[in-house]
Amino acid sequence: MKNKRIIYILALAVFLIGTIEYIITGVIEMIAVDLGVSTSEVGLLVTVFALSAAIVTPVLIALTINADRKKLLMTTLGVFIASNGLMFVDLAYETVLWIRIIQGASGGIATVVAMAIATRLVEREKRGNAIGIILMGLSSSLVLGVPVGTFFSEMFGWRVLFVLIGLLSVLPLLIIYKKVPAIKEEEKVTLRMQLSILRNPTILMALTITLFYVGGYSTLFTYITPFLQATSSLSMTEISGVLFLAGICSFVGSRLGGQLADAKGAKFTICLGLLLQGATLLLFALAGVNLLVLILVLMIFMLATWSISPAQQLYLVTLAPRNPDIALSVNTSFIQFGFALGSGLGGLVISRTTVLYLNWLGFAAVSIALLLAILLFKKMSSRTGTPIVTR
């Protein structure tokens, strides 16, 4: 694969962005105590990050579609770094919400542009693999970022962690400046061309699949720490270890998902991932009776969920080959809407009932995603005369 080192640098940047987005899940109780708010209100910090990325990203991507992708990536990374520095200040909860909005917008744009650059720096037949590597950076934030961040937050406080990640983000920023070439559209992309993607019913249905499967994931995983506390006798240190194992599975899932999408096709990979994701959400109802079973189910859940993402991204790129940036940005928006939907509904559930019901809500969302995927792929197969497992 061409430019492999650059792809991994882009993945590093996405890793640091993902750590900032997901770190809340590991220290949600600590932040609640520090800011003097409830757990569900801290969950809103995840929700506003996701909503900001979902709403702002496609708008700015559309407005800057003819701009140099390298400059756009560097600008948004710079804003992301500055916003992390602000988290060190002892601010009110409402102010922290606004900072999370800035982080969501800058991080969301940077992630999309990183994926778009990656698809243009590699061979056509390696695009799925390249997207998988970028998303591997995102899932790596669960492998290292969340559990290690949770561990060090216990020692130094959660605010220090945000500053440290901001400083680390300077490294990929400098390497991108030196190594990534300027990338512009060869032909001008008009607003009409961009809107045509959103008028495509096939693309809209694919985006809806993204919304529901990510929503099903986020419903449970946003509150995974209190869920594990309610279903086991694990300490915070032990929960950090479990989150580390879960992160390894998400890391492997992203890598395998990209490779499987290139080898067996995006449709096959999406359907397989959704089936496993739904099955594990059902099994969470029984997992509490045995700690090892609970951990095993969580591992498979993470593996399945993260294997879907590179396949879904590749599928959308193939549906809109002339405008991959727009397709990726809109899909990223639906991913973030999914995070917002899941974390928001999950917070509503635990504020009125208990975290033990979260897996059922997640299962309902993933079931809808699987049904839509089956209908969409059957419809596409009837048009082309090809089976679902083909690319």
Tab-separated table of C-alpha atoms in Angstrom:
chain	number	residue	atom	x	y	z
A	1	MET	CA	0.000	0.000	0.000
A	2	LYS	CA	1.348	3.430	-0.962
A	3	ASN	CA	2.016	6.134	1.667
A	4	LYS	CA	1.468	3.701	4.526
A	5	ARG	CA	3.433	5.780	7.040
A	6	ILE	CA	1.380	8.875	6.295
A	7	ILE	CA	-1.825	6.864	6.736
A	8	TYR	CA	-0.660	5.815	10.203
A	9	ILE	CA	0.142	9.438	11.113
A	10	LEU	CA	-3.398	10.377	10.118
A	11	ALA	CA	-4.616	7.474	12.252
A	12	LEU	CA	-2.625	8.875	15.197
A	13	ALA	CA	-4.405	12.213	14.881
A	14	VAL	CA	-7.764	10.451	14.795
A	15	PHE	CA	-6.701	8.364	17.812
A	16	LEU	CA	-6.156	11.498	19.879
A	17	ILE	CA	-9.475	12.980	18.735
A	18	GLY	CA	-11.265	9.745	19.607
A	19	THR	CA	-9.663	9.690	23.039
A	20	ILE	CA	-11.089	13.124	23.787
A	21	GLU	CA	-14.541	12.048	22.604
A	22	TYR	CA	-14.683	8.740	24.470
A	23	ILE	CA	-12.688	9.537	27.628
A	24	ILE	CA	-15.883	10.754	29.294
A	25	THR	CA	-17.151	7.155	29.452
A	26	GLY	CA	-14.242	6.109	31.666
A	27	VAL	CA	-14.321	9.045	34.107
A	28	ILE	CA	-18.011	9.895	34.019
A	29	GLU	CA	-18.476	9.498	37.785
A	30	MET	CA	-15.320	11.526	38.569
A	31	ILE	CA	-16.433	14.433	36.367
A	32	ALA	CA	-19.915	14.342	37.893
A	33	VAL	CA	-18.470	14.779	41.397
A	34	ASP	CA	-15.998	17.466	40.307
A	35	LEU	CA	-18.583	19.553	38.450
A	36	GLY	CA	-21.349	18.884	40.967
A	37	VAL	CA	-23.816	17.445	38.445
A	38	SER	CA	-25.535	14.097	37.883
A	39	THR	CA	-24.189	11.174	35.847
A	40	SER	CA	-26.803	11.723	33.148
A	41	GLU	CA	-25.754	15.386	32.872
A	42	VAL	CA	-22.128	14.341	32.355
A	43	GLY	CA	-23.424	11.962	29.679
A	44	LEU	CA	-24.617	15.118	27.941
A	45	LEU	CA	-20.939	16.031	27.403
A	46	VAL	CA	-20.791	13.038	25.070
A	47	THR	CA	-24.068	14.044	23.446
A	48	VAL	CA	-23.091	17.657	22.640
A	49	PHE	CA	-19.697	16.571	21.275
A	50	ALA	CA	-21.477	14.162	18.951
A	51	LEU	CA	-24.178	16.647	17.937
A	52	SER	CA	-21.606	19.336	17.213
A	53	ALA	CA	-19.599	16.983	15.014
A	54	ALA	CA	-22.776	15.787	13.319
A	55	ILE	CA	-24.192	19.218	12.505
A	56	VAL	CA	-21.108	21.356	11.880
A	57	THR	CA	-18.951	18.817	10.009
A	58	PRO	CA	-21.037	18.369	6.818
A	59	VAL	CA	-21.747	22.102	6.622
A	60	LEU	CA	-18.082	23.122	6.779
A	61	ILE	CA	-16.984	20.226	4.576
A	62	ALA	CA	-19.515	21.388	1.976
A	63	LEU	CA	-18.392	25.023	2.232
A	64	THR	CA	-14.709	24.087	1.939
A	65	ILE	CA	-15.004	21.239	-0.569
A	66	ASN	CA	-12.753	23.018	-3.100
A	67	ALA	CA	-10.163	24.048	-0.491
A	68	ASP	CA	-6.836	22.331	0.123
A	69	ARG	CA	-7.552	19.292	2.317
A	70	LYS	CA	-4.161	19.574	4.008
A	71	LYS	CA	-4.759	23.169	5.134
A	72	LEU	CA	-8.238	22.307	6.362
A	73	LEU	CA	-6.900	19.376	8.382
A	74	MET	CA	-4.178	21.496	9.973
A	75	THR	CA	-6.599	24.312	10.836
A	76	THR	CA	-9.117	22.036	12.528
A	77	LEU	CA	-6.374	20.179	14.414
A	78	GLY	CA	-5.099	23.532	15.668
A	79	VAL	CA	-8.530	24.490	17.002
A	80	PHE	CA	-8.850	21.035	18.578
A	81	ILE	CA	-5.505	21.458	20.390
A	82	ALA	CA	-6.472	24.898	21.728
A	83	SER	CA	-9.853	23.661	23.017
A	84	ASN	CA	-8.138	20.942	25.028
A	85	GLY	CA	-5.973	23.517	26.761
A	86	LEU	CA	-9.111	25.309	27.965
A	87	MET	CA	-10.249	22.206	29.844
A	88	PHE	CA	-7.484	22.730	32.408
A	89	VAL	CA	-9.237	25.825	33.719
A	90	ASP	CA	-11.706	25.283	36.568
A	91	LEU	CA	-14.834	26.191	34.617
A	92	ALA	CA	-18.555	25.796	35.247
A	93	TYR	CA	-20.458	22.862	33.761
A	94	GLU	CA	-22.171	25.096	31.198
A	95	THR	CA	-18.814	26.406	29.943
A	96	VAL	CA	-17.435	22.877	29.670
A	97	LEU	CA	-20.431	22.061	27.471
A	98	TRP	CA	-19.417	24.847	25.061
A	99	ILE	CA	-15.827	23.627	24.961
A	100	ARG	CA	-17.093	20.139	24.117
A	101	ILE	CA	-19.054	21.667	21.244
A	102	ILE	CA	-15.844	23.215	19.868
A	103	GLN	CA	-14.006	19.907	20.309
A	104	GLY	CA	-16.769	18.039	18.511
A	105	ALA	CA	-16.809	20.412	15.539
A	106	SER	CA	-13.024	20.576	15.063
A	107	GLY	CA	-12.479	16.889	15.786
A	108	GLY	CA	-15.298	15.793	13.498
A	109	ILE	CA	-13.998	17.774	10.535
A	110	ALA	CA	-10.423	16.592	11.097
A	111	THR	CA	-11.535	12.949	11.209
A	112	VAL	CA	-13.473	13.194	7.948
A	113	VAL	CA	-10.664	15.012	6.145
A	114	ALA	CA	-8.134	12.457	7.421
A	115	MET	CA	-10.209	9.607	5.959
A	116	ALA	CA	-10.713	11.451	2.676
A	117	ILE	CA	-6.977	12.129	2.367
A	118	ALA	CA	-6.236	8.469	3.134
A	119	THR	CA	-8.470	7.228	0.300
A	120	ARG	CA	-6.603	9.467	-2.147
A	121	LEU	CA	-3.100	8.478	-1.066
A	122	VAL	CA	-3.508	4.719	-1.658
A	123	GLU	CA	-4.391	2.435	-4.553
A	124	ARG	CA	-8.090	2.118	-5.387
A	125	GLU	CA	-8.238	-1.525	-4.292
A	126	LYS	CA	-6.699	-0.578	-0.915
A	127	ARG	CA	-9.204	2.107	0.059
A	128	GLY	CA	-11.076	-0.160	2.470
A	129	ASN	CA	-7.798	-1.052	4.146
A	130	ALA	CA	-6.827	2.635	4.413
A	131	ILE	CA	-10.173	3.566	5.954
A	132	GLY	CA	-9.769	0.614	8.331
A	133	ILE	CA	-6.396	1.966	9.481
A	134	ILE	CA	-7.845	5.422	10.131
A	135	LEU	CA	-10.750	3.898	12.052
A	136	MET	CA	-8.245	1.669	13.833
A	137	GLY	CA	-6.834	4.919	15.188
A	138	LEU	CA	-10.307	5.799	16.409
A	139	SER	CA	-10.840	2.410	18.031
A	140	SER	CA	-7.323	2.548	19.493
A	141	SER	CA	-8.568	5.411	21.625
A	142	LEU	CA	-10.617	2.758	23.403
A	143	VAL	CA	-7.633	0.391	23.615
A	144	LEU	CA	-5.254	2.935	25.138
A	145	GLY	CA	-6.963	6.291	25.485
A	146	VAL	CA	-9.966	5.435	27.630
A	147	PRO	CA	-8.511	2.818	30.017
A	148	VAL	CA	-5.119	4.502	30.385
A	149	GLY	CA	-6.838	7.859	30.681
A	150	THR	CA	-9.154	6.455	33.346
A	151	PHE	CA	-6.164	5.091	35.258
A	152	PHE	CA	-4.140	8.322	35.126
A	153	SER	CA	-7.184	10.458	35.855
A	154	GLU	CA	-7.422	8.627	39.171
A	155	MET	CA	-3.879	9.819	39.919
A	156	PHE	CA	-3.702	13.325	38.430
A	157	GLY	CA	-7.278	14.346	37.719
A	158	TRP	CA	-9.270	14.323	34.491
A	159	ARG	CA	-8.396	17.909	33.494
A	160	VAL	CA	-4.663	17.132	33.189
A	161	LEU	CA	-5.508	14.383	30.726
A	162	PHE	CA	-7.155	16.823	28.291
A	163	VAL	CA	-4.095	19.103	28.357
A	164	LEU	CA	-1.735	16.171	27.794
A	165	ILE	CA	-3.681	14.967	24.761
A	166	GLY	CA	-3.695	18.492	23.377
A	167	LEU	CA	0.103	18.616	23.636
A	168	LEU	CA	0.481	15.185	22.036
A	169	SER	CA	-1.689	16.352	19.118
A	170	VAL	CA	1.034	18.820	18.137
A	171	LEU	CA	3.184	15.910	16.890
A	172	PRO	CA	0.859	14.691	14.088
A	173	LEU	CA	0.127	18.331	13.237
A	174	LEU	CA	3.828	18.954	12.526
A	175	ILE	CA	4.271	15.705	10.588
A	176	ILE	CA	1.183	16.408	8.474
A	177	TYR	CA	2.618	19.840	7.684
A	178	LYS	CA	5.860	18.271	6.440
A	179	LYS	CA	4.703	15.035	4.813
A	180	VAL	CA	1.125	15.338	3.521
A	181	PRO	CA	0.901	16.875	0.032
A	182	ALA	CA	-1.598	19.539	-0.913
A	183	ILE	CA	-4.817	17.899	-2.097
A	184	LYS	CA	-7.541	19.701	-4.016
A	185	GLU	CA	-10.441	18.588	-6.184
A	186	GLU	CA	-9.385	18.276	-9.824
A	187	GLU	CA	-12.761	19.672	-10.875
A	188	LYS	CA	-14.875	22.245	-9.070
A	189	VAL	CA	-17.611	20.659	-6.980
A	190	THR	CA	-20.837	22.666	-6.967
A	191	LEU	CA	-23.475	22.801	-4.253
A	192	ARG	CA	-25.893	20.999	-6.580
A	193	MET	CA	-23.460	18.089	-6.898
A	194	GLN	CA	-23.181	17.897	-3.123
A	195	LEU	CA	-26.928	17.998	-2.548
A	196	SER	CA	-27.461	15.266	-5.136
A	197	ILE	CA	-25.881	12.812	-2.689
A	198	LEU	CA	-28.508	13.628	-0.071
A	199	ARG	CA	-31.295	13.169	-2.601
A	200	ASN	CA	-30.131	9.639	-3.371
A	201	PRO	CA	-32.543	7.232	-1.554
A	202	THR	CA	-29.924	4.462	-1.482
A	203	ILE	CA	-27.417	6.692	0.291
A	204	LEU	CA	-30.063	7.973	2.713
A	205	MET	CA	-31.040	4.430	3.635
A	206	ALA	CA	-27.378	3.491	4.164
A	207	LEU	CA	-26.968	6.535	6.410
A	208	THR	CA	-29.996	5.491	8.448
A	209	ILE	CA	-28.314	2.119	9.037
A	210	THR	CA	-25.321	4.008	10.422
A	211	LEU	CA	-27.572	6.039	12.731
A	212	PHE	CA	-29.215	2.993	14.310
A	213	TYR	CA	-26.249	0.657	14.673
A	214	VAL	CA	-24.104	3.413	16.249
A	215	GLY	CA	-27.060	4.443	18.410
A	216	GLY	CA	-27.392	0.861	19.642
A	217	TYR	CA	-23.689	0.805	20.489
A	218	SER	CA	-23.642	4.214	22.191
A	219	THR	CA	-26.727	3.479	24.298
A	220	LEU	CA	-24.752	0.925	26.290
A	221	PHE	CA	-21.114	1.941	25.925
A	222	THR	CA	-21.537	5.583	27.008
A	223	TYR	CA	-22.541	4.234	30.423
A	224	ILE	CA	-20.378	1.105	30.399
A	225	THR	CA	-18.643	2.022	33.683
A	226	PRO	CA	-21.855	2.235	35.764
A	227	PHE	CA	-23.197	-0.793	33.846
A	228	LEU	CA	-20.163	-2.874	34.859
A	229	GLN	CA	-20.440	-1.610	38.405
A	230	ALA	CA	-24.099	-2.652	38.537
A	231	THR	CA	-23.491	-6.135	37.084
A	232	SER	CA	-20.221	-6.998	38.850
A	233	SER	CA	-18.096	-6.236	41.904
A	234	LEU	CA	-15.219	-4.798	39.855
A	235	SER	CA	-13.153	-1.904	41.201
A	236	MET	CA	-12.328	1.142	39.069
A	237	THR	CA	-8.842	-0.253	38.396
A	238	GLU	CA	-10.336	-3.583	37.291
A	239	ILE	CA	-12.874	-1.784	35.120
A	240	SER	CA	-9.963	0.027	33.449
A	241	GLY	CA	-8.530	-3.408	32.629
A	242	VAL	CA	-11.836	-4.579	31.181
A	243	LEU	CA	-12.068	-1.414	29.080
A	244	PHE	CA	-8.539	-2.097	27.848
A	245	LEU	CA	-9.585	-5.580	26.675
A	246	ALA	CA	-12.693	-4.110	25.067
A	247	GLY	CA	-10.550	-1.547	23.308
A	248	ILE	CA	-8.253	-4.243	21.919
A	249	CYS	CA	-11.308	-5.898	20.394
A	250	SER	CA	-12.446	-2.613	18.839
A	251	PHE	CA	-8.931	-2.137	17.473
A	252	VAL	CA	-8.920	-5.636	15.943
A	253	GLY	CA	-12.480	-5.160	14.693
A	254	SER	CA	-11.583	-1.995	12.765
A	255	ARG	CA	-8.582	-3.678	11.149
A	256	LEU	CA	-10.407	-6.893	10.267
A	257	GLY	CA	-13.468	-4.975	9.080
A	258	GLY	CA	-11.422	-3.063	6.511
A	259	GLN	CA	-9.625	-6.198	5.317
A	260	LEU	CA	-12.838	-8.222	5.168
A	261	ALA	CA	-14.572	-5.453	3.224
A	262	ASP	CA	-11.802	-5.520	0.607
A	263	ALA	CA	-11.825	-9.337	0.454
A	264	LYS	CA	-15.501	-10.322	0.847
A	265	GLY	CA	-17.296	-7.078	0.173
A	266	ALA	CA	-18.760	-4.267	2.255
A	267	LYS	CA	-22.281	-5.729	2.288
A	268	PHE	CA	-21.182	-9.085	3.677
A	269	THR	CA	-19.100	-7.396	6.384
A	270	ILE	CA	-21.923	-5.053	7.411
A	271	CYS	CA	-24.495	-7.857	7.721
A	272	LEU	CA	-22.153	-10.117	9.693
A	273	GLY	CA	-21.233	-7.299	12.071
A	274	LEU	CA	-24.858	-6.330	12.691
A	275	LEU	CA	-25.846	-9.931	13.421
A	276	LEU	CA	-23.092	-10.328	16.007
A	277	GLN	CA	-23.769	-6.904	17.516
A	278	GLY	CA	-27.469	-7.666	18.003
A	279	ALA	CA	-26.781	-11.128	19.426
A	280	THR	CA	-24.351	-9.826	22.039
A	281	LEU	CA	-26.749	-7.097	23.171
A	282	LEU	CA	-29.269	-9.860	23.842
A	283	LEU	CA	-26.685	-11.879	25.745
A	284	PHE	CA	-25.905	-8.960	28.070
A	285	ALA	CA	-29.180	-9.818	29.817
A	286	LEU	CA	-27.639	-13.133	30.918
A	287	ALA	CA	-24.026	-12.029	31.274
A	288	GLY	CA	-24.394	-10.607	34.781
A	289	VAL	CA	-24.594	-14.074	36.319
A	290	ASN	CA	-20.936	-14.757	35.495
A	291	LEU	CA	-18.078	-12.258	35.271
A	292	LEU	CA	-16.157	-14.181	32.594
A	293	VAL	CA	-19.271	-14.460	30.434
A	294	LEU	CA	-19.904	-10.738	30.865
A	295	ILE	CA	-16.373	-9.878	29.720
A	296	LEU	CA	-16.549	-12.316	26.773
A	297	VAL	CA	-19.850	-10.863	25.571
A	298	LEU	CA	-18.418	-7.334	25.844
A	299	MET	CA	-15.371	-8.361	23.807
A	300	ILE	CA	-17.467	-9.815	20.978
A	301	PHE	CA	-19.777	-6.796	21.108
A	302	MET	CA	-16.833	-4.435	20.550
A	303	LEU	CA	-15.292	-6.613	17.838
A	304	ALA	CA	-18.577	-6.785	15.910
A	305	THR	CA	-19.483	-3.106	16.225
A	306	TRP	CA	-16.132	-1.764	15.086
A	307	SER	CA	-15.863	-4.183	12.163
A	308	ILE	CA	-18.957	-2.558	10.634
A	309	SER	CA	-17.577	0.974	10.403
A	310	PRO	CA	-14.847	0.621	7.720
A	311	ALA	CA	-17.188	-1.509	5.594
A	312	GLN	CA	-19.938	1.087	5.899
A	313	GLN	CA	-17.549	3.920	5.020
A	314	LEU	CA	-16.264	2.006	1.985
A	315	TYR	CA	-19.803	1.206	0.843
A	316	LEU	CA	-20.733	4.898	0.896
A	317	VAL	CA	-17.550	5.887	-0.947
A	318	THR	CA	-18.450	3.423	-3.719
A	319	LEU	CA	-21.949	4.915	-3.885
A	320	ALA	CA	-20.480	8.407	-4.346
A	321	PRO	CA	-17.071	7.914	-6.022
A	322	ARG	CA	-16.853	11.499	-7.331
A	323	ASN	CA	-17.440	13.094	-3.923
A	324	PRO	CA	-15.946	10.836	-1.227
A	325	ASP	CA	-15.452	13.790	1.144
A	326	ILE	CA	-19.163	14.576	1.144
A	327	ALA	CA	-20.163	10.935	1.548
A	328	LEU	CA	-17.723	10.448	4.425
A	329	SER	CA	-18.685	13.715	6.130
A	330	VAL	CA	-22.403	12.982	5.980
A	331	ASN	CA	-21.811	9.440	7.244
A	332	THR	CA	-19.656	10.814	10.050
A	333	SER	CA	-22.527	13.138	10.905
A	334	PHE	CA	-24.869	10.185	11.168
A	335	ILE	CA	-22.291	8.368	13.304
A	336	GLN	CA	-22.245	11.330	15.664
A	337	PHE	CA	-26.040	11.608	15.565
A	338	GLY	CA	-26.026	7.937	16.529
A	339	PHE	CA	-23.734	8.668	19.485
A	340	ALA	CA	-25.970	11.572	20.496
A	341	LEU	CA	-29.128	9.483	20.114
A	342	GLY	CA	-27.703	6.565	22.080
A	343	SER	CA	-26.138	8.582	24.896
A	344	GLY	CA	-29.211	10.805	25.155
A	345	LEU	CA	-31.716	7.943	25.298
A	346	GLY	CA	-29.400	6.000	27.597
A	347	GLY	CA	-29.235	8.939	29.990
A	348	LEU	CA	-33.035	9.178	29.930
A	349	VAL	CA	-33.345	5.476	30.742
A	350	ILE	CA	-30.953	5.497	33.700
A	351	SER	CA	-32.469	8.715	35.093
A	352	ARG	CA	-35.857	7.004	35.261
A	353	THR	CA	-35.065	3.307	35.681
A	354	THR	CA	-31.676	1.538	35.791
A	355	VAL	CA	-28.591	0.936	33.647
A	356	LEU	CA	-29.573	-2.744	33.447
A	357	TYR	CA	-32.149	-1.909	30.759
A	358	LEU	CA	-29.686	-0.230	28.401
A	359	ASN	CA	-28.842	-3.381	26.423
A	360	TRP	CA	-32.509	-3.879	25.477
A	361	LEU	CA	-32.728	-0.369	24.065
A	362	GLY	CA	-29.509	-0.981	22.156
A	363	PHE	CA	-30.827	-4.277	20.795
A	364	ALA	CA	-33.945	-2.565	19.438
A	365	ALA	CA	-31.820	0.008	17.580
A	366	VAL	CA	-29.450	-2.596	16.083
A	367	SER	CA	-32.400	-4.757	15.002
A	368	ILE	CA	-33.759	-1.832	13.004
A	369	ALA	CA	-30.319	-1.334	11.416
A	370	LEU	CA	-30.106	-5.006	10.420
A	371	LEU	CA	-33.598	-4.987	8.923
A	372	LEU	CA	-32.788	-1.882	6.878
A	373	ALA	CA	-29.506	-3.431	5.694
A	374	ILE	CA	-31.257	-6.588	4.493
A	375	LEU	CA	-33.895	-4.554	2.638
A	376	LEU	CA	-31.302	-2.221	1.084
A	377	PHE	CA	-28.949	-4.955	-0.093
A	378	LYS	CA	-31.778	-7.050	-1.501
A	379	LYS	CA	-32.982	-4.009	-3.397
A	380	MET	CA	-29.492	-3.301	-4.744
A	381	SER	CA	-28.953	-6.968	-5.647
A	382	SER	CA	-32.209	-7.089	-7.607
A	383	ARG	CA	-31.033	-4.076	-9.602
A	384	THR	CA	-27.575	-5.429	-10.416
A	385	GLY	CA	-28.316	-9.149	-10.373
A	386	THR	CA	-25.456	-9.782	-7.960
A	387	PRO	CA	-25.588	-11.569	-4.594
A	388	ILE	CA	-25.326	-9.694	-1.319
A	389	VAL	CA	-21.772	-10.884	-0.568
A	390	THR	CA	-20.271	-9.198	-3.637
A	391	ARG	CA	-18.638	-5.826	-3.653
